[in-house]
Amino acid sequence: MAWILVDGSIGAGHSGFDTSTAHTIPGNFNDHDTLQTPLPSSHLNPSPDDYALNPFTDRCTLTLHSGSGGHGCISFLREKYISDGPANGGDGGSGGNIFIQAVRGETSLHKLARRGILKAGRGKNGQGKGKGGERGEDLLVQVPVGTVVREVERWDPVTEEEEQMKIAAGTSEGSDIGRSVWRRDKWTLYPGGVPGGIASMEFPPLPRKRRSQLALSQPQAPIWLDLSEATESPILLAAGAMGGLGNPHFVSKPTPRPKFATKGDSGMRVTLELELKLLADVGLVGLPNAGKSTLLRSLTRSRARVGNWEFTTLQPNIGTVVLDNNQGRPKISRGGKGGRTRFTIADIPGLVAGAHLDRGLGLGFLRHVERAGVLAFVVDLGAGDAVEAVGGLWKEVKMYEQMREVEKKEENEEATVVWKPISDRGGERHIVVDDGRPRKLKNKEPSSISRKPWFVIGTKADLPGGKENFERLRAWLAEKGGNVGVFPVCALKGEGVERVVEWVGGVLEG
């Protein structure tokens, strides 16, 4: 996005507000203009209990179990004049699949964090007269847009058994693997059979392991998905296991009426780590008690909690600014071109010195700024030096960005060696090395935080010393260059906030 900011107005063909009044204190703010009388209770000055606190979780661990297959059926044809008919048992149904989908409207992972373990439906057992079992019920995991999915652990019983069979195939016992062996976890017997007859019963070799055709469309392990956009169709994470085979599959000359069938395979278990990075157009970054929540209330209809103490906000809040509600003329002229009618603002908890070192609440929520289109640094003009506050905020954001770059580099350099003996080439065992690096089905890397458009909002401009503090901040930003926009506002009175809406709307349209 290429744009030029000149004293808080939009360049490159955008008609911003008057530059002569861009840096004046809104309203008639003077040093003596203090709040002598308390303001009446309103949306911007709510009572202590007038707020909405929705459950919020931005990180959780989820264990998923795909459905196990149903058992094969042991049945024989019984009709008039046919006392001992042939085998006609049906196959077991396959287990349910696990899908994931990023949907709009969800803003938290708390629903999934409460459950922790999710299981797909098990396939039904086969029935007589050759009827196969019903397929297990699928499981759909819905997550908010902006969720990053990482695989932590995987247990696939089918893969493990295939490797064991390959190892045994290279030994002298490989030709007899699965023959004349009773395994309780693999075979199911005819209910009317005599238990003592199991020892004398001869079982055929176990059939080769089967996989669902859907398994070809699931992402290769280890799973690492970046769901930065809403997915139109669900993404397959784990396919259900195959069902067992009915007794007609084991008819032979020595055993014309087999009284055994195979059990269904066990489902796969996958442990995932979900991390939510909110997708907001504007991210509010500021020190504790800088007025971010009040600013969010003045710009949107959010009912974020406000109070005159630090760390009032303990979790991110999101509000929507309506640019055109189809009532009268739109707030921002777009030159007759169709554009956005609203944008979102994310208010994260306040940052303290050393937030990148996990101090305070900043580190846990700074990840939500990574995907914001525009950064808004909120400083309190009535408390301390605004220049020092902006410099400290930029320091924490840049240190966090450097830390994230180091983490990503380490993740890309990690490699896991998996020993997989294979004896397909003349009995010689070869080693298959899996580098362990993530395969990304869809990944949209966010732009660097330091390269994002940014501006400064000076809140509480009506307090004593606010005008002088703002003038020093404007002069300091002018010396730094870059033509950064800076706006003084009084969010409690709702004054000066319209300029912020015009500025952000122009940048997002640019």
Coordinates of C-alpha atoms in Angstrom, one line a residue, residues 43-412:
H43 CA -22.3 5.4 26.4
L44 CA -18.9 7.2 26.7
N45 CA -19.2 7.6 30.5
P46 CA -20.9 4.4 31.6
S47 CA -21.6 3.2 35.1
P48 CA -19.1 0.7 36.6
D49 CA -21.4 -2.2 35.8
D50 CA -22.3 -1.1 32.3
Y51 CA -20.0 -3.2 30.1
A52 CA -20.0 -6.5 28.2
L53 CA -17.3 -9.0 28.9
N54 CA -17.4 -11.9 26.5
P55 CA -15.4 -15.1 27.1
F56 CA -12.1 -14.9 25.2
T57 CA -9.4 -17.5 24.6
D58 CA -6.7 -17.0 21.9
R59 CA -4.7 -20.2 22.5
C60 CA -5.7 -23.7 23.2
T61 CA -4.7 -27.4 22.7
L62 CA -7.1 -29.7 21.0
T63 CA -7.0 -33.5 20.7
L64 CA -8.9 -34.9 17.8
H65 CA -9.9 -38.6 17.3
S66 CA -11.1 -39.7 13.9
G67 CA -13.8 -42.4 13.9
S68 CA -12.9 -46.0 14.1
G69 CA -14.2 -48.5 11.6
G70 CA -17.1 -50.9 12.3
H71 CA -16.6 -54.6 12.6
G72 CA -17.3 -57.0 9.8
C73 CA -20.4 -59.3 10.2
I74 CA -20.4 -63.0 10.4
S75 CA -23.7 -64.2 8.8
F76 CA -24.9 -67.1 6.7
L77 CA -27.8 -67.4 4.2
R78 CA -30.8 -69.0 5.8
E79 CA -33.9 -69.7 3.6
K80 CA -36.4 -72.3 3.1
Y81 CA -34.8 -75.6 2.1
I82 CA -31.4 -74.0 2.6
S83 CA -30.3 -74.9 6.1
D84 CA -26.5 -74.2 5.7
G85 CA -26.3 -71.3 3.2
P86 CA -23.1 -69.5 2.2
A87 CA -21.6 -66.6 4.0
N88 CA -23.3 -63.2 3.5
G89 CA -22.0 -60.9 6.2
G90 CA -21.5 -57.3 5.3
D91 CA -18.5 -55.1 5.8
G92 CA -18.2 -52.6 8.6
G93 CA -18.7 -48.9 8.0
S94 CA -15.8 -46.5 7.8
G95 CA -15.3 -44.0 10.7
G96 CA -16.1 -40.4 10.6
N97 CA -13.7 -37.8 9.2
I98 CA -12.5 -34.6 10.9
F99 CA -12.7 -31.3 9.1
I100 CA -11.7 -27.7 10.0
Q101 CA -13.2 -24.5 8.7
A102 CA -12.5 -20.8 9.4
V103 CA -15.8 -18.9 9.6
R104 CA -16.6 -15.3 10.1
G105 CA -18.5 -14.4 13.3
E106 CA -16.4 -16.4 15.7
T107 CA -14.0 -14.3 17.7
S108 CA -12.6 -16.7 20.3
L109 CA -11.4 -20.2 20.9
H110 CA -13.1 -20.6 24.3
K111 CA -15.7 -23.1 23.0
L112 CA -13.0 -25.5 21.8
A113 CA -10.8 -24.9 24.8
R114 CA -13.6 -26.0 27.1
R115 CA -14.1 -29.3 25.3
G116 CA -10.4 -30.2 24.8
I117 CA -11.1 -33.6 23.2
L118 CA -13.3 -34.1 20.1
K119 CA -14.2 -37.4 18.6
A120 CA -15.7 -38.3 15.3
G121 CA -18.4 -41.0 15.1
R122 CA -17.6 -44.7 14.9
G123 CA -18.6 -46.7 11.9
K124 CA -21.5 -49.1 12.4
N125 CA -21.0 -52.9 12.2
G126 CA -21.9 -54.8 9.1
Q127 CA -25.2 -56.7 9.0
G128 CA -26.5 -59.9 7.4
K129 CA -27.7 -60.3 3.8
G130 CA -24.5 -58.4 2.7
K131 CA -25.5 -55.1 4.2
G132 CA -22.6 -52.9 5.0
G133 CA -22.5 -50.7 8.1
E134 CA -23.3 -47.0 8.1
R135 CA -20.4 -44.5 8.0
G136 CA -19.6 -42.7 11.2
E137 CA -20.7 -39.1 11.7
D138 CA -18.1 -36.5 10.6
L139 CA -16.8 -33.9 12.9
L140 CA -16.5 -30.2 11.8
V141 CA -14.3 -27.9 13.9
Q142 CA -15.1 -24.3 13.3
V143 CA -12.5 -21.7 14.2
P144 CA -12.3 -17.9 13.9
V145 CA -10.7 -16.4 10.9
G146 CA -7.0 -15.7 11.7
T147 CA -6.4 -19.0 13.5
V148 CA -3.0 -20.7 13.1
V149 CA -3.1 -24.6 13.4
R150 CA 0.0 -26.5 14.4
E151 CA 0.4 -30.2 14.9
V152 CA 1.9 -31.2 18.2
E153 CA 1.5 -35.0 18.2
R154 CA 0.1 -37.7 16.0
W155 CA -0.7 -41.4 16.5
D156 CA -1.8 -43.4 13.4
P157 CA -2.3 -47.1 14.2
V158 CA -2.5 -48.0 10.5
T159 CA 0.9 -46.5 9.8
E160 CA 2.4 -48.2 12.8
E161 CA 1.1 -51.6 11.8
E162 CA 2.3 -51.2 8.2
E163 CA 5.8 -50.4 9.4
Q164 CA 5.7 -53.5 11.7
M165 CA 4.6 -55.7 8.7
K166 CA 7.4 -54.3 6.6
I167 CA 10.0 -55.1 9.3
A168 CA 8.6 -58.6 9.7
A169 CA 8.6 -59.1 6.0
G170 CA 12.4 -58.9 5.9
T171 CA 12.8 -61.7 8.4
S172 CA 12.4 -65.5 8.0
E173 CA 9.0 -65.2 9.6
G174 CA 7.8 -62.7 7.2
S175 CA 6.1 -65.2 4.9
D176 CA 3.9 -66.5 7.8
I177 CA 3.0 -63.2 9.3
G178 CA -0.7 -63.1 10.3
R179 CA -1.2 -66.8 9.3
S180 CA -2.7 -69.3 11.8
V181 CA -2.5 -66.7 14.6
W182 CA -5.5 -65.7 16.7
R183 CA -5.4 -62.0 17.6
R184 CA -8.3 -60.7 19.7
D185 CA -7.8 -57.1 18.4
K186 CA -8.0 -58.2 14.7
W187 CA -10.6 -61.0 14.5
T188 CA -14.2 -61.4 15.6
L189 CA -15.7 -64.9 16.0
Y190 CA -19.1 -66.4 15.4
P191 CA -21.2 -66.0 18.6
G192 CA -22.2 -69.7 18.6
G193 CA -18.6 -71.0 18.4
V194 CA -17.0 -73.0 21.1
P195 CA -14.2 -71.1 22.9
G196 CA -12.0 -74.2 23.0
G197 CA -12.1 -74.5 19.2
I198 CA -10.1 -71.3 18.7
A199 CA -6.9 -73.2 19.3
S200 CA -7.6 -75.6 16.5
M201 CA -9.0 -73.0 14.1
E202 CA -6.8 -71.9 11.2
F203 CA -7.0 -68.2 10.3
P204 CA -6.1 -66.8 6.9
P205 CA -3.4 -64.1 6.6
L206 CA -4.6 -60.7 7.7
P207 CA -5.7 -58.6 4.7
R208 CA -3.5 -55.7 3.7
K209 CA -4.3 -52.4 5.4
R210 CA -6.7 -50.1 3.6
R211 CA -7.0 -46.4 3.7
S212 CA -9.9 -44.1 2.9
Q213 CA -9.7 -42.4 -0.5
L214 CA -10.2 -39.1 1.3
A215 CA -6.9 -39.6 3.0
L216 CA -5.2 -38.5 -0.2
S217 CA -6.7 -35.0 0.2
Q218 CA -5.6 -34.4 3.8
P219 CA -2.6 -32.2 4.4
Q220 CA 0.7 -34.0 4.8
A221 CA 2.0 -34.3 8.4
P222 CA 2.9 -32.4 10.3
I223 CA -0.1 -30.1 9.9
W224 CA 0.6 -26.4 9.9
L225 CA -2.3 -24.2 8.5
D226 CA -2.7 -20.4 8.5
L227 CA -6.4 -19.8 8.2
S228 CA -6.1 -16.1 7.5
E229 CA -9.2 -16.1 5.3
A230 CA -12.6 -17.6 5.6
T231 CA -12.7 -21.0 3.9
E232 CA -15.6 -21.7 1.6
S233 CA -15.4 -25.5 2.1
P234 CA -14.0 -27.4 5.1
I235 CA -10.5 -28.7 5.1
L236 CA -9.9 -32.4 5.9
L237 CA -7.6 -32.9 8.9
A238 CA -7.9 -36.7 9.5
A239 CA -9.8 -39.3 7.5
G240 CA -11.8 -42.0 9.3
A241 CA -10.5 -45.5 9.6
M242 CA -11.7 -48.3 7.4
G243 CA -14.3 -50.9 8.6
G244 CA -13.6 -54.6 9.0
L245 CA -14.3 -57.2 6.3
G246 CA -17.3 -59.6 6.5
N247 CA -16.9 -63.4 6.4
P248 CA -17.5 -63.7 2.6
H249 CA -14.0 -62.3 2.1
F250 CA -12.5 -65.3 3.7
V251 CA -14.3 -68.1 1.8
S252 CA -11.9 -70.7 0.5
K253 CA -11.8 -74.4 -0.3
P254 CA -10.7 -75.5 3.1
T255 CA -13.1 -73.1 4.8
P256 CA -16.3 -72.7 2.7
R257 CA -18.2 -71.3 5.7
P258 CA -15.8 -69.1 7.7
K259 CA -17.0 -68.2 11.1
F260 CA -14.8 -65.2 11.6
A261 CA -14.4 -61.7 10.3
T262 CA -12.0 -58.8 10.9
K263 CA -12.6 -55.9 13.2
G264 CA -12.5 -52.3 12.1
D265 CA -9.3 -50.3 12.3
S266 CA -8.8 -47.8 15.1
G267 CA -9.0 -44.1 14.3
M268 CA -6.2 -41.6 14.2
R269 CA -5.4 -39.3 17.1
V270 CA -4.0 -35.8 16.4
T271 CA -3.1 -33.2 19.0
L272 CA -3.2 -29.6 17.6
E273 CA -2.3 -26.3 19.0
L274 CA -4.6 -23.4 18.0
E275 CA -3.4 -19.8 18.1
L276 CA -5.8 -17.0 17.3
K277 CA -4.5 -13.7 15.7
L278 CA -7.4 -11.3 15.4
L279 CA -7.9 -9.8 12.0
A280 CA -8.7 -6.1 12.5
D281 CA -8.1 -3.2 10.2
V282 CA -6.8 -1.0 13.0
G283 CA -4.9 -2.0 16.2
L284 CA -4.9 0.3 19.2
V285 CA -1.5 0.1 21.0
G286 CA -0.9 2.1 24.2
L287 CA 0.1 2.2 27.8
P288 CA -2.3 1.2 30.5
N289 CA -5.0 3.7 31.3
A290 CA -4.3 5.7 28.1
G291 CA -8.0 5.8 27.2
K292 CA -8.1 3.1 24.5
S293 CA -11.3 1.6 25.7
T294 CA -13.1 4.9 25.9
L295 CA -11.8 5.8 22.4
L296 CA -13.2 2.4 21.2
R297 CA -16.6 3.3 22.7
S298 CA -16.6 6.7 21.0
L299 CA -15.8 5.3 17.6
T300 CA -18.0 2.2 17.7
R301 CA -20.9 0.7 19.7
S302 CA -18.6 -1.5 21.7
R303 CA -19.4 -1.9 25.3
A304 CA -15.8 -2.4 26.5
R305 CA -15.1 -1.9 30.1
V306 CA -13.7 1.5 31.1
G307 CA -12.4 2.8 34.4
N308 CA -9.8 5.2 35.8
W309 CA -7.3 2.6 36.7
E310 CA -4.6 0.6 34.9
F311 CA -5.3 -2.7 33.2
T312 CA -9.1 -2.2 32.9
T313 CA -8.8 -4.2 29.7
L314 CA -7.7 -7.7 30.3
Q315 CA -8.6 -9.2 26.9
P316 CA -8.8 -7.8 23.4
N317 CA -12.0 -6.0 22.4
I318 CA -13.2 -5.5 18.8
G319 CA -15.5 -2.8 17.5
T320 CA -16.9 -1.9 14.1
V321 CA -16.9 1.6 12.7
V322 CA -19.7 2.1 10.2
L323 CA -18.8 4.4 7.4
D324 CA -22.0 4.1 5.4
N325 CA -25.1 2.8 7.1
N326 CA -27.2 3.6 4.0
Q327 CA -28.9 6.5 5.8
G328 CA -28.2 9.8 4.2
R329 CA -24.9 10.7 2.7
P330 CA -21.9 8.5 3.6
K331 CA -19.3 9.8 6.0
I332 CA -16.5 9.4 3.5
S333 CA -16.7 10.2 -0.1
R334 CA -15.2 7.5 -2.3
G335 CA -15.5 9.3 -5.6
G336 CA -18.4 7.3 -6.8
K337 CA -16.5 4.0 -6.6
G338 CA -17.8 1.1 -4.5
G339 CA -15.7 0.7 -1.4
R340 CA -15.8 -0.5 2.1
T341 CA -18.7 0.6 4.3
R342 CA -17.1 -0.3 7.6
F343 CA -13.8 -1.2 9.3
T344 CA -12.9 -2.9 12.6
I345 CA -10.8 -1.7 15.5
A346 CA -9.0 -4.0 18.0
D347 CA -8.2 -2.7 21.5
I348 CA -5.5 -4.8 23.2
P349 CA -4.5 -4.6 26.8
G350 CA -2.0 -1.9 27.7
L351 CA 1.7 -2.4 27.2
V352 CA 4.3 -1.8 30.0
A353 CA 8.0 -1.4 29.8
G354 CA 9.5 -4.8 29.0
A355 CA 6.3 -6.2 27.5
H356 CA 8.4 -8.2 24.9
L357 CA 9.9 -10.0 27.9
D358 CA 6.5 -11.2 29.0
R359 CA 5.9 -8.5 31.5
G360 CA 2.4 -7.3 32.2
L361 CA -0.2 -8.5 29.6
G362 CA 1.4 -7.2 26.5
L363 CA 3.2 -10.2 25.2
G364 CA 0.2 -12.5 25.3
F365 CA -1.8 -10.1 23.1
L366 CA 0.8 -8.5 20.9
R367 CA 0.2 -11.2 18.3
H368 CA -3.1 -9.6 17.5
V369 CA -1.3 -6.6 16.2
E370 CA 0.6 -8.6 13.6
R371 CA -2.4 -8.8 11.2
A372 CA -3.8 -5.3 11.8
G373 CA -3.7 -3.1 8.6
V374 CA -3.0 0.1 10.5
L375 CA -1.4 0.7 13.9
A376 CA -2.8 3.5 16.1
F377 CA -0.5 4.5 19.0
V378 CA -2.7 5.9 21.8
V379 CA -1.0 8.2 24.3
D380 CA -2.4 10.2 27.3
L381 CA -1.7 13.9 26.8
G382 CA -2.5 14.6 30.4
A383 CA -0.1 12.1 32.0
G384 CA 3.6 12.3 31.4
D385 CA 5.6 13.1 28.3
A386 CA 3.8 11.9 25.1
V387 CA 7.1 11.8 23.1
E388 CA 8.6 9.4 25.6
A389 CA 5.4 7.3 25.6
V390 CA 5.4 6.9 21.8
G391 CA 9.1 6.0 21.8
G392 CA 8.6 3.4 24.4
L393 CA 5.7 1.8 22.6
W394 CA 7.6 1.6 19.3
K395 CA 10.5 0.0 21.2
E396 CA 8.3 -2.8 22.6
V397 CA 6.7 -3.4 19.2
K398 CA 10.0 -3.6 17.4
M399 CA 11.5 -5.9 20.1
Y400 CA 8.5 -8.2 19.8
E401 CA 8.9 -8.2 16.0
Q402 CA 12.6 -9.2 16.3
M403 CA 11.7 -11.9 18.8
R404 CA 9.1 -13.4 16.4
E405 CA 11.6 -13.4 13.5
V406 CA 14.0 -15.4 15.6
E407 CA 11.3 -17.9 16.5
K408 CA 10.3 -18.3 12.9
K409 CA 13.9 -18.8 11.8
E410 CA 14.4 -21.5 14.5
E411 CA 11.2 -23.3 13.5
N412 CA 12.4 -23.4 9.8

